[in-house]
C-alpha cells in the first residue's frame, strides 16, 4: 500500500513537471485505504452474498484545476464484469452474483478524466467468504461388508466430508440420525464408524443395515443471518454370515398316515430342515433316534420316512417318531442339530359310501300313506329307515339332511357316526295339506363330513296324503251387488253367487240358502247359487228401491260361510207428471212471476225430472215460462197496466195459459193445466193510475187507506220545507237552531199535536 502511495506521488510530480508551463494538471483519485467505501477501490473487500444491484462503492477523485471529472470502470478481456460505474457520480453497482469459492479476487481498471487527461489505475477487489456451502461427502456411495461376529466397539469404516467455506463455516463434524434400533456410533471429529459398545450383529435377524450419517459445518453468517449447513449420506452395511446358528425344521408339526392299502416302502412323510446360517449353509443329515419300533426308515439325505412292513402287522394305531437333523461340517463331522417329532396315524381307507336300509335290505325309496295335517312334533312311524357307513373313524362320520318343501319335516339325528335309525318328525303341519297336493316328495341325503371324497347317498321320501274335511266353503266375494228393473216379472234373474270348497268328495259339495230381512221376495238355487225373484214378486222402486240379505254356503258336514247381497231396484218411467189442479187461478203483479208446479212420482232421475212449456196462451205472445222451475212471467215489453189495457179491451185483466209438464224419461209422459192469471200492478202504481184516470179498476179499502196515508206524508214534507225556509229568512244568526225547532214541530205535527210558531 505504501508503494502505491509513492507511485501516485511520483506520477503527480511528473505531471506537474511536464505541464508547469501550460498549467494543465491531470485528475487523480483519492486513496482512502481499503476500509473506505470511496476512493479508487484499491484493495476493497466485498462479501460474496452481496445482492445484485447493491451500490458497493463510490469512485472519488478531483482535478487540480477543479474541472469536472468523469469516472470509468473496465475489466480484462474475456473476464466476467461484476461492477458498473455511473460516470458522473462515481457510484459503483454490483451487477453479477459473487462466489468466493469460484473467484476470490477481481482485477478492475478504474479511470478518471477531466476531458483532456485520463488516469487509469488497476486495482484488486477481494471477495470475502460467507457460509453458503454445505459439506460434501467424499468417496460415495458408502457400502461396506463386515462379519457378523465383529466385536462391539470395533471401528468398521471412516466417512469423510469437506466444506469449501473458510473459518468455522469450513469445519466439519459428524453424527448419526437418531434411530432407536441402530447398532452403530460415529466419532464426531474423525468420522470413524464403529459397532456400538454392548451391541452384536446377527445375519439371521438383520443381514443389512442402513445408517444415515450427517455432516455439519461450524456455522457462519449468510445474508446477515447465522446459519449452519448439513449434508446426509447413507452407509450400507452388509453383515457377512458366520456359522453360529443350529439347523431347524421347516413346516412343523409333521403328520403322516398309513392306509390299509399301503405296502413296505410306501412313503409316509418327508421332513425338511435348514441350516440357521443362511449366508453359507452346511448340508443336513437326517436320522431316527426314537419311536420307530423297527417299522420305519428315513433317508439321511432327503428326510423321506418310509414304511418297512405291511399295515396289517402294525401293533399300534399311533406312532411318534423322533427325527434328528444335524449339520455336516467341513470334515464330514456332525455338528449342531435339531430334533422334531413326526406323528404317524394308521387310518382306515375311505372306500364305503353311506347306505340307506329298509326292512328288507338296501333301499333308495321309502313311501307312506297318512292323513293330512298331522300335529306338529309327530313322528312319522310309517318310515323304517336305517343308514350305515362301513368305514371307520372320521371316514364313517356323515350328516343327514332332508331336501324338499322348507321346514315341513325335519330329520333326526343330523350327524351320524357309522350307523343310526332315521326318524322323520312333523315341523309345520300347514305344509302337509291334501288341497295343496295329494303327494309330498323329499330327498333324504347322507353326506360325509371330514373326508376328501365326500361320499354321499340319496333316498326318495314319498308321502301320500288322505283328505279330511278341513276347509269351509268360501264365497268368491264378501258381498255381491245386483240391480234389477222394477216391474220385472216374477222369477227374474237377480245375481249369481259362487262359493268354493277345496275338499274332495261330498266335503267339497256346496249347498246355497238365503235368509235375512228382505229375502222373502227372492229365492236362490241350492246348487248353482242363482238368485231370482219369487214368482209372485212385484218390485216397485217408488215403494222400496233397496234390499239386502245374506246367502249361506254349507258343506255336507254343516261347515259354512256367509256373504251379503245388496239389490237395487232400478226405476222405470211408469208415472206421468201431475198438477194439483187442472184449472189454476193466479194473480200476477207486473214484474213479478207466478209459479206453477207438477209432481212426478217416479223414483229416479231422469224419470222424475220435469220440463215446463206453454202450449197456448190468450193473448198470444204475452208470457214466458222457465222450463226447469215452472215460473211464468210477462214478456219483457209488458211493463205497466197501460200496456196491458192496450192489449186487452176487457175491464178485467184476466189472461189464460195452457202449460204442459213433461218428464225426461223414456218413453216420456206429460200432462197439461190451464192457468188463469189476473194481471195487476203494485199499490203505488195503482193509486197514481187511479187518480190520474189511467186505471178504472176500483181501489180496495186497504188501498184507499194507504193512499190517504201517503198523501199526508207528502203534505207534511211540503209544509216542513216551507216553514224551514221562512225561519231562515227571519234569522240569519243561527239557522241551525231554527232548523231544530222546525224539525221538532214537524214531529209534533206528525203526531197530531199542533203548536203554532
XYZ file of C-alpha atoms in Angstrom:
757
model
C 0.000 0.000 0.000
C 2.937 2.355 0.826
C 4.483 1.567 -2.580
C 1.245 2.530 -4.334
C 1.153 5.854 -2.478
C 4.750 6.595 -3.536
C 3.896 5.730 -7.131
C 0.908 8.092 -7.109
C 3.041 10.910 -5.697
C 5.747 10.364 -8.357
C 3.170 10.429 -11.115
C 1.734 13.582 -9.697
C 5.216 15.312 -9.648
C 5.915 14.235 -13.228
C 2.601 15.647 -14.382
C 3.385 18.889 -12.640
C 6.779 18.976 -14.360
C 5.507 18.460 -17.868
C 2.531 20.738 -17.519
C 4.041 23.510 -15.410
C 4.412 25.693 -18.389
C 0.882 25.097 -19.532
C -0.905 24.837 -16.065
C -2.909 21.690 -17.158
C -2.804 19.027 -14.498
C -4.279 15.505 -14.694
C -7.069 14.499 -12.317
C -6.367 11.919 -9.655
C -8.211 9.516 -7.278
C -8.352 9.917 -3.558
C -6.663 6.994 -1.826
C -8.702 6.481 1.358
C -7.464 2.992 2.150
C -9.065 -0.474 1.861
C -11.531 0.080 4.670
C -13.157 3.054 2.965
C -16.141 2.824 0.597
C -14.980 5.735 -1.588
C -11.733 6.466 -3.395
C -10.061 4.347 -6.036
C -11.328 0.831 -4.881
C -7.783 -0.331 -4.260
C -7.782 -3.430 -2.020
C -11.564 -3.032 -1.453
C -13.293 -6.129 0.033
C -16.890 -7.233 -0.734
C -18.890 -10.140 0.746
C -19.897 -12.890 -1.679
C -23.544 -12.748 -0.504
C -23.968 -9.102 -1.514
C -27.206 -8.849 -3.538
C -27.012 -7.907 -7.204
C -27.969 -4.245 -7.726
C -26.359 -3.076 -4.477
C -24.256 0.128 -4.590
C -20.984 -1.116 -3.149
C -18.525 1.794 -3.657
C -18.105 5.419 -4.803
C -15.142 6.271 -7.068
C -13.904 9.616 -5.814
C -11.206 11.941 -7.153
C -10.548 15.545 -8.194
C -8.880 17.755 -10.797
C -6.288 20.322 -9.702
C -7.904 22.900 -11.993
C -11.244 21.945 -10.458
C -12.559 20.861 -13.821
C -15.450 18.349 -13.694
C -14.321 14.763 -13.842
C -15.892 11.546 -15.138
C -15.242 8.022 -13.960
C -14.790 4.740 -15.815
C -14.510 1.083 -14.929
C -13.263 -1.802 -17.125
C -12.281 -5.496 -16.859
C -9.758 -7.671 -18.626
C -10.975 -9.008 -21.951
C -12.816 -12.319 -21.554
C -13.343 -11.913 -17.797
C -16.681 -11.536 -16.049
C -17.821 -7.967 -15.496
C -19.033 -7.782 -11.930
C -19.397 -3.983 -11.486
C -20.756 -0.940 -13.263
C -19.989 2.755 -12.502
C -22.021 5.874 -13.005
C -19.639 8.249 -14.929
C -20.798 11.384 -13.162
C -21.393 10.297 -9.576
C -18.828 7.504 -9.458
C -21.365 5.161 -7.816
C -20.273 1.552 -8.353
C -23.068 -1.105 -8.502
C -22.791 -4.929 -8.300
C -24.269 -6.430 -11.498
C -23.228 -10.110 -11.217
C -23.514 -12.632 -8.367
C -20.278 -13.325 -6.477
C -18.987 -16.729 -5.417
C -15.768 -16.745 -3.393
C -15.356 -20.477 -3.934
C -15.070 -19.830 -7.697
C -13.242 -16.467 -7.683
C -11.906 -14.797 -4.566
C -10.133 -11.812 -6.230
C -11.309 -9.464 -9.023
C -8.962 -7.219 -11.086
C -10.571 -3.911 -12.134
C -9.309 -0.973 -14.252
C -10.675 2.282 -12.782
C -10.246 5.595 -14.605
C -10.767 9.315 -14.002
C -10.697 12.035 -16.674
C -11.259 15.789 -16.903
C -11.887 15.575 -20.630
C -8.283 16.203 -21.591
C -6.293 14.000 -19.299
C -7.243 10.451 -18.266
C -5.743 8.499 -15.412
C -6.225 4.675 -15.282
C -5.406 2.531 -12.276
C -5.554 -1.242 -11.935
C -6.884 -2.289 -8.533
C -7.703 -5.605 -6.845
C -11.074 -6.210 -5.179
C -11.209 -9.086 -2.688
C -14.338 -11.322 -2.327
C -14.827 -12.311 1.309
C -16.343 -15.640 2.387
C -19.854 -16.367 3.828
C -21.248 -19.698 4.998
C -23.020 -20.650 1.759
C -21.580 -24.104 1.007
C -22.774 -27.333 2.740
C -20.308 -30.126 3.491
C -19.726 -32.628 0.657
C -19.094 -36.324 1.269
C -16.150 -37.972 -0.477
C -15.990 -41.457 -1.997
C -19.730 -42.028 -2.304
C -21.519 -44.433 -2.179
C -20.624 -45.902 1.230
C -21.034 -49.730 1.020
C -19.135 -51.958 3.431
C -19.133 -55.666 4.362
C -18.401 -56.819 7.931
C -18.592 -60.264 9.605
C -21.493 -60.823 11.956
C -19.069 -61.744 14.757
C -17.384 -58.305 14.699
C -16.644 -57.338 18.307
C -18.611 -54.473 19.930
C -16.712 -51.165 19.787
C -14.746 -52.128 16.670
C -14.186 -49.449 14.021
C -15.601 -50.542 10.656
C -15.289 -47.504 8.358
C -14.350 -43.811 8.125
C -16.561 -41.334 6.319
C -15.110 -38.052 5.029
C -16.721 -34.753 4.065
C -15.189 -31.366 3.119
C -16.622 -27.826 3.211
C -15.311 -25.201 0.746
C -16.124 -22.349 3.099
C -13.453 -20.713 5.263
C -13.231 -20.379 9.004
C -15.884 -22.014 11.158
C -18.097 -22.466 8.081
C -15.472 -24.757 6.625
C -15.069 -27.036 9.650
C -16.982 -30.368 9.586
C -18.336 -32.593 12.366
C -20.356 -35.840 12.139
C -23.286 -37.532 13.839
C -25.840 -40.280 13.064
C -29.519 -39.635 12.560
C -31.373 -40.832 15.624
C -32.769 -44.391 15.441
C -33.812 -46.494 18.465
C -32.548 -49.694 16.789
C -29.148 -48.584 15.497
C -26.217 -50.754 16.433
C -23.568 -48.236 15.347
C -21.953 -44.979 16.504
C -19.662 -42.396 14.861
C -16.828 -40.200 16.110
C -17.938 -36.590 15.675
C -14.490 -35.269 14.661
C -12.852 -38.089 12.693
C -15.948 -39.657 11.089
C -14.912 -43.173 12.184
C -17.915 -45.537 12.268
C -17.937 -48.216 14.984
C -20.155 -51.034 16.276
C -21.846 -49.580 19.338
C -20.458 -50.986 22.634
C -22.718 -53.707 24.011
C -24.283 -54.426 20.590
C -23.746 -57.526 18.437
C -24.588 -58.206 14.800
C -26.813 -61.072 13.657
C -27.014 -62.040 9.999
C -30.106 -64.196 10.569
C -32.027 -61.297 12.116
C -30.782 -58.336 10.063
C -28.466 -59.124 7.145
C -28.216 -55.464 6.044
C -28.142 -52.195 7.999
C -28.697 -48.714 6.609
C -27.084 -45.907 8.639
C -27.624 -42.217 7.839
C -24.579 -40.027 8.575
C -24.998 -36.259 8.928
C -22.041 -33.922 8.171
C -22.462 -30.474 9.780
C -20.303 -27.347 9.312
C -19.353 -24.931 12.095
C -21.858 -22.324 11.028
C -21.420 -18.736 9.903
C -23.195 -15.663 8.583
C -25.026 -15.644 5.284
C -27.016 -12.596 4.127
C -26.868 -11.164 7.618
C -28.069 -14.245 9.461
C -26.229 -17.047 11.192
C -26.764 -20.436 9.548
C -25.491 -23.991 9.917
C -25.444 -26.234 6.829
C -25.629 -30.051 6.803
C -25.456 -32.913 4.319
C -26.510 -36.548 4.716
C -25.259 -39.819 3.272
C -26.412 -43.401 3.725
C -23.932 -46.080 4.706
C -24.984 -49.577 3.590
C -23.561 -52.186 5.970
C -23.803 -55.801 4.772
C -23.409 -58.385 7.535
C -21.465 -61.484 6.433
C -22.913 -64.698 7.865
C -20.870 -66.828 10.272
C -21.510 -70.394 11.381
C -23.216 -69.638 14.651
C -26.794 -70.969 14.228
C -28.055 -74.582 14.535
C -30.323 -76.136 11.887
C -34.124 -76.009 12.228
C -37.063 -77.957 10.810
C -39.412 -76.203 8.390
C -43.195 -76.694 8.394
C -43.630 -78.385 11.780
C -45.607 -80.072 13.234
C -45.394 -83.147 10.975
C -48.241 -85.675 10.486
C -48.140 -88.834 8.380
C -50.719 -91.532 7.621
C -50.630 -95.258 6.922
C -53.600 -96.570 4.929
C -54.908 -100.093 4.671
C -53.600 -100.307 1.094
C -50.032 -99.232 1.998
C -47.138 -101.659 1.303
C -43.499 -101.880 2.521
C -41.526 -98.971 1.036
C -44.563 -96.650 0.916
C -43.657 -93.037 1.658
C -45.142 -91.840 4.946
C -43.748 -88.300 5.195
C -40.705 -86.208 4.198
C -39.197 -83.861 6.781
C -37.104 -80.840 5.821
C -34.510 -78.911 7.854
C -32.331 -75.872 7.014
C -29.061 -74.555 8.414
C -29.711 -71.488 10.554
C -26.773 -69.773 8.869
C -28.333 -68.825 5.562
C -25.352 -66.945 4.191
C -23.185 -70.076 3.983
C -25.339 -73.067 4.965
C -23.981 -76.557 5.737
C -25.654 -79.710 4.345
C -28.084 -81.606 6.641
C -28.026 -85.255 7.781
C -31.340 -86.918 8.911
C -31.729 -89.869 11.329
C -34.434 -91.531 13.509
C -33.435 -91.565 17.163
C -36.608 -92.963 18.812
C -40.189 -94.231 18.215
C -39.578 -96.271 15.076
C -40.350 -99.703 16.630
C -38.432 -101.127 13.673
C -41.229 -100.408 11.165
C -39.995 -97.055 9.772
C -36.837 -95.930 7.966
C -35.538 -92.465 6.902
C -33.351 -91.323 4.025
C -30.389 -89.479 5.626
C -30.111 -87.030 2.737
C -33.738 -86.318 1.678
C -35.514 -86.864 5.039
C -38.112 -89.208 3.460
C -39.678 -91.595 6.028
C -40.906 -94.933 4.612
C -42.816 -97.998 5.894
C -40.833 -101.265 6.246
C -43.732 -103.704 6.833
C -47.400 -104.371 5.972
C -50.103 -102.325 7.755
C -51.806 -105.496 8.993
C -48.678 -106.294 11.064
C -48.645 -102.962 12.884
C -49.389 -103.197 16.603
C -50.295 -99.556 17.227
C -52.689 -97.061 15.627
C -50.434 -94.111 16.502
C -46.631 -93.666 16.294
C -44.497 -90.702 17.365
C -41.098 -90.785 15.635
C -38.191 -88.616 16.880
C -36.149 -87.339 13.919
C -32.755 -85.625 14.230
C -31.312 -83.129 11.693
C -27.538 -82.473 12.065
C -25.195 -80.084 10.214
C -22.331 -81.740 8.339
C -19.051 -79.884 8.993
C -16.093 -79.347 6.620
C -14.606 -82.673 7.661
C -17.950 -84.553 7.404
C -18.335 -84.445 11.162
C -21.860 -83.922 12.564
C -22.162 -80.573 14.293
C -25.166 -78.623 15.607
C -28.565 -80.368 15.328
C -32.305 -80.052 15.887
C -34.902 -82.682 16.858
C -38.585 -82.868 15.899
C -41.494 -85.338 16.240
C -43.364 -86.915 13.339
C -46.838 -88.236 14.316
C -47.940 -91.175 12.180
C -51.529 -92.430 12.324
C -52.803 -95.726 10.938
C -56.126 -94.824 9.269
C -58.919 -96.622 7.518
C -59.249 -96.054 3.777
C -62.461 -94.276 2.888
C -63.893 -96.754 0.390
C -67.506 -97.168 1.604
C -70.191 -94.525 0.992
C -73.204 -94.169 3.350
C -76.096 -96.538 2.538
C -79.827 -96.451 3.410
C -81.548 -99.684 4.514
C -85.191 -100.675 4.809
C -86.693 -103.718 6.483
C -85.556 -105.896 3.571
C -82.063 -104.501 2.928
C -80.604 -101.556 0.955
C -83.318 -99.263 -0.302
C -83.412 -95.861 -2.056
C -87.151 -95.123 -1.861
C -89.426 -95.026 1.197
C -93.174 -94.441 0.948
C -96.017 -93.942 3.464
C -99.751 -93.080 3.320
C -101.277 -90.796 6.002
C -103.977 -88.206 6.699
C -103.252 -84.544 6.062
C -102.426 -82.091 8.881
C -100.794 -84.345 11.483
C -99.918 -82.407 14.673
C -96.534 -80.653 14.870
C -93.907 -82.813 16.555
C -95.498 -86.111 15.487
C -93.098 -88.861 14.402
C -93.918 -90.438 11.048
C -93.742 -94.008 12.283
C -94.610 -95.442 8.901
C -90.985 -94.977 7.843
C -88.500 -97.716 8.836
C -85.116 -96.315 7.743
C -81.570 -97.190 8.800
C -78.373 -95.526 7.482
C -74.872 -97.030 7.698
C -71.241 -96.267 6.664
C -68.906 -99.293 6.935
C -65.696 -97.213 7.170
C -64.017 -96.404 10.466
C -63.347 -93.226 12.410
C -63.708 -89.946 10.558
C -64.435 -91.786 7.323
C -67.681 -93.065 8.840
C -68.942 -89.661 10.005
C -71.663 -88.063 7.894
C -74.593 -85.637 8.061
C -78.281 -86.282 7.298
C -80.339 -83.633 5.520
C -83.911 -83.596 4.216
C -84.395 -81.624 0.982
C -87.913 -80.573 -0.028
C -90.656 -78.106 0.992
C -88.992 -75.812 3.530
C -89.476 -76.500 7.268
C -92.296 -79.024 6.778
C -90.367 -82.034 8.113
C -87.053 -82.467 9.906
C -84.784 -85.453 10.276
C -83.153 -86.822 13.455
C -80.253 -87.336 14.013
C -78.462 -84.797 11.867
C -74.936 -86.145 12.487
C -74.189 -89.898 12.393
C -71.092 -91.952 13.193
C -71.223 -95.381 11.481
C -74.952 -96.176 11.862
C -78.287 -94.746 13.062
C -82.059 -95.188 12.890
C -83.584 -92.307 10.883
C -86.590 -90.509 12.439
C -88.719 -88.033 10.461
C -90.738 -85.522 12.537
C -93.526 -83.100 11.511
C -92.443 -79.466 11.925
C -95.052 -77.416 10.009
C -98.485 -79.090 9.884
C -99.857 -76.484 7.438
C -97.422 -77.703 4.807
C -98.970 -81.212 4.844
C -102.185 -80.230 3.058
C -104.090 -82.512 0.665
C -105.534 -79.493 -1.148
C -102.005 -78.247 -1.989
C -101.143 -81.626 -3.448
C -102.037 -85.245 -2.686
C -98.346 -86.216 -2.648
C -95.277 -84.781 -0.880
C -91.790 -85.695 -2.101
C -88.456 -85.195 -0.302
C -84.827 -86.227 -0.797
C -83.008 -87.739 2.181
C -79.266 -87.041 1.864
C -76.338 -88.585 3.743
C -73.033 -86.725 3.081
C -69.627 -87.477 4.639
C -68.200 -84.589 6.632
C -64.429 -84.800 7.063
C -63.293 -86.865 4.081
C -61.781 -85.547 0.872
C -64.059 -87.828 -1.178
C -67.270 -86.531 0.436
C -69.144 -89.713 -0.402
C -72.930 -89.422 -0.225
C -76.198 -91.357 -0.611
C -79.741 -90.316 -1.559
C -83.163 -91.823 -0.826
C -86.618 -90.684 -2.014
C -89.183 -89.968 0.712
C -92.762 -90.085 -0.642
C -95.866 -89.221 1.477
C -99.310 -89.999 0.032
C -101.963 -87.827 1.723
C -105.564 -88.716 2.569
C -108.073 -85.864 2.565
C -110.083 -84.629 5.605
C -112.876 -82.081 5.768
C -110.592 -79.279 6.889
C -111.937 -76.442 4.738
C -115.166 -74.439 4.836
C -116.929 -73.210 1.693
C -115.678 -69.745 0.810
C -117.504 -67.189 -1.312
C -115.593 -65.503 -4.116
C -116.527 -62.146 -2.555
C -117.628 -60.929 0.850
C -120.577 -59.127 -0.742
C -122.436 -59.032 -4.053
C -124.156 -56.032 -5.662
C -127.100 -56.535 -8.068
C -129.523 -54.287 -9.956
C -132.972 -55.353 -11.168
C -135.552 -53.212 -13.014
C -138.868 -52.526 -11.276
C -141.915 -54.244 -12.697
C -139.695 -57.235 -13.666
C -141.808 -60.400 -13.921
C -141.662 -62.972 -11.132
C -138.742 -65.413 -11.404
C -136.412 -62.822 -12.996
C -132.667 -63.394 -12.517
C -131.047 -61.030 -10.000
C -127.441 -62.268 -9.466
C -125.333 -65.389 -9.116
C -123.054 -66.169 -6.132
C -120.264 -68.722 -6.025
C -118.537 -70.449 -3.106
C -115.683 -72.949 -3.350
C -114.719 -75.781 -1.014
C -111.364 -77.391 -1.960
C -112.114 -80.576 -0.017
C -112.692 -83.725 -2.039
C -115.871 -85.793 -2.467
C -119.045 -84.793 -0.648
C -116.993 -82.493 1.615
C -116.411 -80.258 -1.385
C -120.084 -80.067 -2.457
C -121.741 -76.719 -1.588
C -125.435 -76.028 -0.830
C -126.782 -72.434 -1.006
C -129.581 -70.904 1.118
C -130.889 -67.370 1.598
C -132.153 -65.575 4.672
C -132.487 -62.182 6.358
C -134.761 -59.157 6.213
C -135.927 -58.533 2.671
C -135.058 -62.023 1.485
C -138.740 -63.134 1.295
C -139.082 -61.537 -2.167
C -136.099 -63.564 -3.516
C -135.036 -67.192 -3.831
C -131.708 -68.985 -4.563
C -130.924 -72.204 -6.412
C -129.354 -74.540 -3.823
C -126.835 -75.979 -6.304
C -125.967 -73.180 -8.738
C -126.246 -70.133 -6.432
C -128.510 -68.293 -8.921
C -130.685 -65.660 -7.134
C -134.090 -64.853 -8.679
C -137.254 -63.018 -7.626
C -140.125 -65.055 -6.239
C -142.795 -65.991 -8.842
C -145.296 -63.695 -7.160
C -142.891 -60.800 -6.512
C -143.709 -57.378 -7.952
C -140.925 -54.818 -7.393
C -141.730 -51.110 -7.317
C -138.859 -48.602 -6.988
C -141.287 -45.959 -5.740
C -142.294 -48.212 -2.846
C -138.812 -49.640 -1.991
C -135.643 -49.454 -4.028
C -133.016 -51.084 -1.723
C -132.844 -54.664 -0.381
C -130.051 -56.520 1.393
C -129.930 -60.084 2.741
C -127.451 -62.929 3.381
C -126.607 -66.041 1.378
C -125.140 -69.110 3.090
C -122.799 -71.721 1.554
C -122.706 -75.008 3.527
C -120.909 -78.335 3.002
C -122.203 -81.810 3.881
C -120.953 -81.606 7.495
C -122.520 -78.222 8.187
C -119.404 -76.061 7.778
C -120.473 -72.802 6.192
C -119.661 -69.192 5.351
C -121.823 -66.119 4.644
C -121.891 -63.318 2.114
C -124.158 -60.269 1.921
C -126.184 -59.369 -1.170
C -127.227 -55.785 -1.946
C -130.079 -55.423 -4.507
C -131.077 -52.086 -6.036
C -134.466 -51.867 -7.807
C -133.871 -49.560 -10.747
C -136.617 -47.077 -11.606
C -138.723 -47.324 -14.792
C -140.669 -44.360 -16.161
C -144.157 -45.520 -15.219
C -145.654 -42.270 -13.825
C -146.711 -39.146 -15.669
C -146.300 -35.685 -14.104
C -149.423 -34.436 -12.262
C -150.647 -30.928 -11.377
C -152.586 -30.418 -8.144
C -155.416 -28.881 -10.158
C -156.294 -28.932 -13.823
C -157.524 -25.314 -13.595
C -155.268 -22.973 -11.678
C -156.088 -19.405 -10.628
C -153.116 -16.994 -10.186
C -152.725 -13.242 -9.601
C -149.659 -11.664 -11.213
C -148.173 -8.298 -10.284
C -146.402 -6.774 -13.228
C -142.678 -7.531 -12.944
C -143.173 -10.496 -10.589
C -143.532 -14.086 -11.894
C -146.058 -16.682 -10.735
C -145.111 -20.334 -10.351
C -146.926 -23.493 -11.319
C -145.670 -26.913 -10.186
C -146.280 -30.524 -11.188
C -145.083 -33.694 -9.391
C -143.750 -36.946 -10.944
C -143.844 -39.925 -8.563
C -141.070 -41.853 -10.335
C -138.136 -42.651 -8.031
C -135.070 -41.636 -10.048
C -133.746 -39.106 -12.469
C -134.421 -38.520 -15.332
C -137.830 -40.157 -14.957
C -138.924 -37.644 -12.299
C -137.295 -34.559 -13.858
C -139.994 -32.237 -15.317
C -139.750 -29.690 -18.129
C -142.428 -26.958 -18.466
C -143.654 -25.338 -21.683
C -146.532 -23.133 -22.835
C -148.848 -24.881 -25.231
C -151.235 -21.974 -25.928
C -151.914 -18.564 -24.364
C -154.592 -15.894 -24.560
C -153.484 -13.355 -25.524
C -150.736 -14.926 -27.611
C -147.072 -13.948 -27.152
C -147.671 -12.376 -23.740
C -145.934 -14.894 -21.459
C -142.628 -16.743 -20.982
C -142.106 -19.841 -18.775
C -138.917 -21.213 -17.096
C -138.627 -24.792 -18.364
C -136.966 -26.011 -15.129
C -138.866 -24.131 -12.370
C -142.316 -23.534 -13.962
C -142.157 -19.768 -13.272
C -144.460 -17.803 -15.618
C -143.717 -14.136 -16.300
C -144.841 -11.458 -18.744
C -142.847 -10.704 -21.823
C -140.240 -8.008 -21.156
C -142.130 -5.365 -23.183
C -145.191 -5.522 -20.841
C -144.091 -3.120 -18.100
C -147.349 -1.340 -16.983
C -151.109 -1.591 -16.806
C -151.351 0.922 -19.609
C -149.673 -1.615 -21.943
C -151.977 -4.307 -20.601
C -155.021 -2.077 -21.284
C -153.805 -1.593 -24.809
C -153.528 -5.357 -25.366
C -156.961 -6.297 -23.954
C -160.215 -4.396 -24.200
C -161.828 -6.022 -21.205
C -162.186 -4.352 -17.821
C -160.985 -7.467 -16.012
C -157.354 -8.239 -16.948
C -157.581 -11.984 -16.788
C -155.399 -13.880 -19.227
C -155.132 -17.655 -19.583
C -152.197 -20.014 -20.357
C -152.187 -23.757 -21.138
C -148.982 -25.211 -19.526
C -147.542 -28.662 -20.338
C -145.412 -30.614 -17.779
C -143.318 -33.374 -19.418
C -140.823 -35.761 -17.749
C -137.444 -36.754 -19.267
C -137.961 -40.483 -19.054
C -138.097 -42.885 -21.938
C -140.787 -43.113 -23.045
C -141.709 -39.587 -21.927
C -145.067 -38.750 -20.253
C -146.802 -35.367 -19.985
C -149.859 -33.584 -18.638
C -151.387 -30.095 -19.015
C -153.119 -27.494 -16.854
C -154.985 -24.265 -17.607
C -153.670 -21.269 -15.655
C -155.932 -18.197 -15.373
C -153.809 -15.179 -14.466
C -155.241 -11.936 -13.045
C -152.854 -9.130 -14.105
C -152.368 -6.289 -11.609
C -149.600 -3.951 -10.500
C -148.043 -2.710 -7.276
C -150.229 -0.499 -4.915
C -148.293 2.747 -5.550
C -148.761 2.415 -9.268
C -152.442 1.656 -8.872
C -153.140 4.719 -6.772
C -151.442 7.078 -9.198
C -153.120 5.402 -12.130
C -156.498 5.607 -10.433
C -156.285 9.298 -9.574
C -154.906 10.162 -12.984
C -157.725 8.214 -14.596
C -155.374 5.684 -16.166
C -156.958 2.852 -14.323
C -160.683 2.272 -13.972
C -160.265 -0.605 -11.538
C -161.748 0.282 -8.085
C -159.366 0.551 -5.105
C -159.825 -1.691 -2.140
C -160.355 -0.330 1.444
C -156.697 -1.052 2.240
C -155.674 0.732 -0.950
C -157.760 3.809 -0.031
C -156.194 3.938 3.472
C -152.697 3.559 2.090
C -153.358 6.311 -0.443
C -154.560 8.746 2.289
C -151.532 7.960 4.484
C -149.153 8.524 1.580
C -150.803 11.878 0.818
C -150.453 13.034 4.449
C -146.724 12.185 4.475
C -146.190 14.152 1.264
C -148.162 17.123 2.641
C -146.154 17.107 5.876
C -142.866 17.176 3.961
C -144.045 20.173 1.891
C -145.196 22.181 4.946
C -141.921 21.426 6.783
C -139.883 22.695 3.850
C -141.884 25.959 3.665
C -141.580 26.572 7.435
C -137.844 25.977 7.332
C -137.342 28.481 4.524
C -139.363 31.177 6.397
C -137.386 30.597 9.574
C -134.099 31.018 7.744
C -135.250 34.307 6.268
C -136.275 35.688 9.689
C -132.982 34.831 11.412
C -129.656 34.557 9.711
C -127.793 34.322 13.038
C -128.397 30.735 13.987
C -130.062 28.849 11.178
C -129.136 25.541 12.739
C -131.257 26.229 15.893
C -134.198 27.350 13.768
C -133.926 24.193 11.792
C -134.073 22.187 15.003
C -137.258 23.980 16.062
C -138.843 23.322 12.697
C -137.962 19.653 12.869
C -139.386 19.381 16.407
C -142.656 20.984 15.296
C -142.861 18.747 12.260
C -142.586 15.762 14.583
C -145.407 17.160 16.736
C -147.443 17.794 13.645
C -146.951 14.208 12.545
C -148.239 13.074 15.964
C -151.288 15.320 15.668
C -150.096 17.819 18.311
C -150.051 21.193 16.588
C -148.245 24.099 18.195
C -148.024 27.453 16.464
C -144.557 29.038 15.998
